[in-house]
Tab-separated table of C-alpha atoms and ligand atoms in Angstrom:
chain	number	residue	atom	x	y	z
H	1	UNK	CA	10.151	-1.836	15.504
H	2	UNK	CA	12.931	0.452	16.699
H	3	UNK	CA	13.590	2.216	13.470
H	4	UNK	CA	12.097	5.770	13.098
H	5	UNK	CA	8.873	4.837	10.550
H	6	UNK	CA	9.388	6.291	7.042
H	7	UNK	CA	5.855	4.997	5.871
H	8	UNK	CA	2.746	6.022	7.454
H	9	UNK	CA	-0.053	3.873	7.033
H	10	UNK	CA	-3.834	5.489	8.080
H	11	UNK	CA	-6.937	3.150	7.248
H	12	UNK	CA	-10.399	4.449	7.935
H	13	UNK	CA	-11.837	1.786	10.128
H	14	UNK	CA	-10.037	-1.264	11.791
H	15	UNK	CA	-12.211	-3.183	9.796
H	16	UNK	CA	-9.873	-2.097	7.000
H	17	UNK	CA	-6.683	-4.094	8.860
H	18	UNK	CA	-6.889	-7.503	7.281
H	19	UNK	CA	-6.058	-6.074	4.172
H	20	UNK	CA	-4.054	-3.178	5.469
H	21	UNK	CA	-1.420	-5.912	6.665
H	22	UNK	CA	-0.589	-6.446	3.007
H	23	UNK	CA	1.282	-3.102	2.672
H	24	UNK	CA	2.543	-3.379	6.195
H	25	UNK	CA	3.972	-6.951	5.467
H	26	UNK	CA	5.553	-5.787	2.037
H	27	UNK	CA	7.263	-2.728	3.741
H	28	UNK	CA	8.658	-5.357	6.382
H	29	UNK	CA	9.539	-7.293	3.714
H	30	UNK	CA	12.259	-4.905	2.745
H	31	UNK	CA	12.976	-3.599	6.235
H	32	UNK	CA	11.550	-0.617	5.967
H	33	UNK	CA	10.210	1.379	9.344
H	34	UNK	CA	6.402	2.140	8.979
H	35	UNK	CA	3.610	2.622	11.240
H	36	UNK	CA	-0.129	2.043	11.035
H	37	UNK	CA	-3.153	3.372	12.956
H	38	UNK	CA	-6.974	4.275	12.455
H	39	UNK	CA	-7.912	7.782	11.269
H	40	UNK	CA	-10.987	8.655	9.643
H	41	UNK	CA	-11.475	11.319	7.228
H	42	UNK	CA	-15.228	12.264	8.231
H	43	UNK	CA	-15.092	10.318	12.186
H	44	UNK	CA	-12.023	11.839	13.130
H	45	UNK	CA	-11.435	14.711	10.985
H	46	UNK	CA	-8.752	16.770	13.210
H	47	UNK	CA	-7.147	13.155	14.143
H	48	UNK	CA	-6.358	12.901	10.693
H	49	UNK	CA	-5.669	16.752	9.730
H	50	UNK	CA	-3.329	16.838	13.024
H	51	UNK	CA	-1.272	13.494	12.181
H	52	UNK	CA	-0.986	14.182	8.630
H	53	UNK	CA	0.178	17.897	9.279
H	54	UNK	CA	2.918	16.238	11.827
H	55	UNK	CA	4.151	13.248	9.311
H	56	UNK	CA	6.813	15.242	7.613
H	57	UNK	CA	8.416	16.576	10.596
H	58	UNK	CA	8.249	13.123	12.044
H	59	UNK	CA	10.410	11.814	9.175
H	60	UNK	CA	7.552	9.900	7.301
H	61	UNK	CA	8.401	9.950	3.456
H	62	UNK	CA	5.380	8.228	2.208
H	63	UNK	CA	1.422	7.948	3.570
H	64	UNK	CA	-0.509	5.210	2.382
H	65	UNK	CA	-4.375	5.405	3.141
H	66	UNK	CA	-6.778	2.665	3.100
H	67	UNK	CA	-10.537	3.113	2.956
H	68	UNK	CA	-13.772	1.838	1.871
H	69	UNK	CA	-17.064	3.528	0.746
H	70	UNK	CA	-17.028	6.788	0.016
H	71	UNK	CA	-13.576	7.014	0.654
H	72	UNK	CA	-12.079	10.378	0.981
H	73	UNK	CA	-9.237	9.865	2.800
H	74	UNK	CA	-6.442	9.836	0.903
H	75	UNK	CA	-7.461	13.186	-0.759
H	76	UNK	CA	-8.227	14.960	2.672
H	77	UNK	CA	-4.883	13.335	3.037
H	78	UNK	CA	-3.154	14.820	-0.119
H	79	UNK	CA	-5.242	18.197	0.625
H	80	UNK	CA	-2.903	18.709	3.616
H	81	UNK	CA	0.506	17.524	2.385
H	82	UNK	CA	3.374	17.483	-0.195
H	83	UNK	CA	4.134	14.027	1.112
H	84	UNK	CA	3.195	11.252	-2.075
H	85	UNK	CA	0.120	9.192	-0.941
H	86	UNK	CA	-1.062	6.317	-2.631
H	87	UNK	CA	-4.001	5.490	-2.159
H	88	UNK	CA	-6.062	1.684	-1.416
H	89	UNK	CA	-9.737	1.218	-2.197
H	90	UNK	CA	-10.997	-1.172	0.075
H	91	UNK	CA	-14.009	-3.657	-0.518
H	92	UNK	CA	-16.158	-2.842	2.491
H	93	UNK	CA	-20.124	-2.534	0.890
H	94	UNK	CA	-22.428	-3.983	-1.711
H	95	UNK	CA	-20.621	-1.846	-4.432
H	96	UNK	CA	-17.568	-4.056	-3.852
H	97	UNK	CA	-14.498	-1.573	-3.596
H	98	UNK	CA	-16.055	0.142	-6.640
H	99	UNK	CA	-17.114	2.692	-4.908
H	100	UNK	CA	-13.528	3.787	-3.277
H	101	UNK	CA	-11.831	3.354	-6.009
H	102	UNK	CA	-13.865	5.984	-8.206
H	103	UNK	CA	-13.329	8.041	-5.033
H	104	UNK	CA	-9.785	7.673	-4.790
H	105	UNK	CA	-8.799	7.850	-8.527
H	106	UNK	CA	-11.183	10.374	-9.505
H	107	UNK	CA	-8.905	12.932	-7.747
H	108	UNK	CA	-9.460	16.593	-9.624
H	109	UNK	CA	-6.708	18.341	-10.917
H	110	UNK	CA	-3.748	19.339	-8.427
H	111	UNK	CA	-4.005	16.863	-5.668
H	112	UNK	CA	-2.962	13.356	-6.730
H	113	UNK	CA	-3.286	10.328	-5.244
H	114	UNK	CA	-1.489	7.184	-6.635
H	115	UNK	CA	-4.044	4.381	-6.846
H	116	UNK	CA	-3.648	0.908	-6.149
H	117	UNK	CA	-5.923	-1.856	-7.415
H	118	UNK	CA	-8.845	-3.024	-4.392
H	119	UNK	CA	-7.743	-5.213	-1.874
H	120	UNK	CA	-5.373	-7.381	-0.888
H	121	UNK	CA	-3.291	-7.131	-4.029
H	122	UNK	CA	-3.254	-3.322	-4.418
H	123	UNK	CA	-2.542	-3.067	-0.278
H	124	UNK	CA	0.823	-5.454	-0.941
H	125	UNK	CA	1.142	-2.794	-4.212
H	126	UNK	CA	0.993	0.248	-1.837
H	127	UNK	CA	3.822	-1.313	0.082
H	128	UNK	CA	5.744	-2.246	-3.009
H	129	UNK	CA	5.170	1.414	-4.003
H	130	UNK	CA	6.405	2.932	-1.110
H	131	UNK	CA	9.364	1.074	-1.071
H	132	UNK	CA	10.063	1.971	-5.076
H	133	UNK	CA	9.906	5.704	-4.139
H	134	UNK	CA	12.322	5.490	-0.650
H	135	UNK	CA	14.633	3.048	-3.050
H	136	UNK	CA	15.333	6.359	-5.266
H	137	UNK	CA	17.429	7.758	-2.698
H	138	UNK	CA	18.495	4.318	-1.503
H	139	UNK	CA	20.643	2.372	-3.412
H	140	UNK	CA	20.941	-0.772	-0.654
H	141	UNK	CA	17.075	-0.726	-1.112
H	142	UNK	CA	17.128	-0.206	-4.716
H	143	UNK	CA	19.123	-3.837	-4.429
H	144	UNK	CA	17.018	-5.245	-2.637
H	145	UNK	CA	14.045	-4.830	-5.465
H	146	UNK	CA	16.445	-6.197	-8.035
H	147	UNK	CA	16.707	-9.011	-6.106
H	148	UNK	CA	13.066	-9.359	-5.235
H	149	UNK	CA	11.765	-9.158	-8.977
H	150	UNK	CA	14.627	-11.215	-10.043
H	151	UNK	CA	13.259	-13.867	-7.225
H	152	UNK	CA	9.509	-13.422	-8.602
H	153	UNK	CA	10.534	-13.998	-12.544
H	154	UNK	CA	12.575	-17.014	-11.499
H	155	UNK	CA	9.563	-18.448	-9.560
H	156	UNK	CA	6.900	-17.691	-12.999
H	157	UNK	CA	10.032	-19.518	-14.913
H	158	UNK	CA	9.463	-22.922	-11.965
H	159	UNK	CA	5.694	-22.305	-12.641
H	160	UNK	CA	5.991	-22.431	-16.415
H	161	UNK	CA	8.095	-25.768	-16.059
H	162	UNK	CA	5.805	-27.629	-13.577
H	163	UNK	CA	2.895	-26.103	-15.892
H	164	UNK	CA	4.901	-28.241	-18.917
H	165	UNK	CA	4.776	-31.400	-17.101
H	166	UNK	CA	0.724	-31.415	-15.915
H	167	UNK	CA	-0.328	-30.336	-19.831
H	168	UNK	CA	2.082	-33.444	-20.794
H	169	UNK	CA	0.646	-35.923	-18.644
H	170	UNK	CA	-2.842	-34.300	-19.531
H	171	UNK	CA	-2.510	-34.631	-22.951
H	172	UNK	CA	-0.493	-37.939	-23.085
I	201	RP5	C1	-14.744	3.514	5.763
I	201	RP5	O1	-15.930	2.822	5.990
I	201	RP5	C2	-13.677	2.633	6.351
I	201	RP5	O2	-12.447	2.846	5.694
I	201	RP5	C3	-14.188	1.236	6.156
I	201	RP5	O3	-13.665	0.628	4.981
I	201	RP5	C4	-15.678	1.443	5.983
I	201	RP5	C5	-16.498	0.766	7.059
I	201	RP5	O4	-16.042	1.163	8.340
I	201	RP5	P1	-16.608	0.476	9.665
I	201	RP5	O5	-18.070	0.753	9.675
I	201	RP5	O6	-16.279	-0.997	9.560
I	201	RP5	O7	-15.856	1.118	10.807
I	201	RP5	O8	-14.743	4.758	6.358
């Protein structure tokens, strides 16, 4: 990618990736420049305080963090940052993403996170996100969501069809 990244994407472990991809994927879904690394909030504390501290100068409009546990990272994030961060709970221990996602949307007063849903479908949501808050200042990517929620009713209308002809040869 060529493009100077306007999404940053920090997870807390690389064991966080496989559903990390998800936002990454949706972002280059609608061509839009992001990058992704590792950066823990209590591992790598400065690696995280330095990169975040650097994102806006860089160009990066939105940071996405993805965690598990007791995940703090996307309000260390938000702690150092007027950038909009939304935040991804991640399922990584017996409590089952529970656990981050109490972290993540139990942000006190003053420094918000947006939080997704756990996993794989609220990493593709981040992505989705991220491109709904660049596409207010982008009309050629405000399109291209028309288009892509246009594309995802038509394919519930196909589903609703092939639905009618299972129940009628079902219930014949
Ligand atoms: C969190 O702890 C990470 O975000 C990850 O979800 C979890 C486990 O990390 P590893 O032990 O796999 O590196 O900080």
């Amino acid at each position: 990618m060529n493009d100077k990244p306007l999404v940053g994407i920090l997870m807390g472990s690389d064991s966080d990736y496989d559903i990390m991809k998800e936002t990454a994927l949706a972002l280059a879904q609608f061509g839009i420049p992001f990058e992704i690394t590792v950066s823990s909030a209590h591992r790598t504390p400065e690696r995280t305080v330095s990169y975040v501290r650097e994102a806006k100068n860089r160009g990066i409009k939105v940071l996405v963090a993805g965690a598990g546990a007791a995940a703090h990272l996307a309000g260390v994030i938000a702690a150092e940052t007027t950038l909009p961060v939304i935040a991804v709970p991640i399922d990584a221990t017996a409590l089952n993403g529970i656990d981050a996602l109490l972290a993540m949307v139990q942000m006190p007063a003053g420094i918000p996170v947006a939080t997704m849903a756990i996993g794989k479908p609220g990493a593709r949501n981040a992505g989705i996100f991220a491109a709904q808050m660049l596409a207010v200042g982008s009309p050629e990517l405000s399109e291209k969501l028309v288009r892509f929620k246009a594309d995802m009713a038509r394919s519930v209308e196909a589903k609703a069809e092939a639905l009618k002809l299972r129940v009628a040869e079902d219930f014949k």
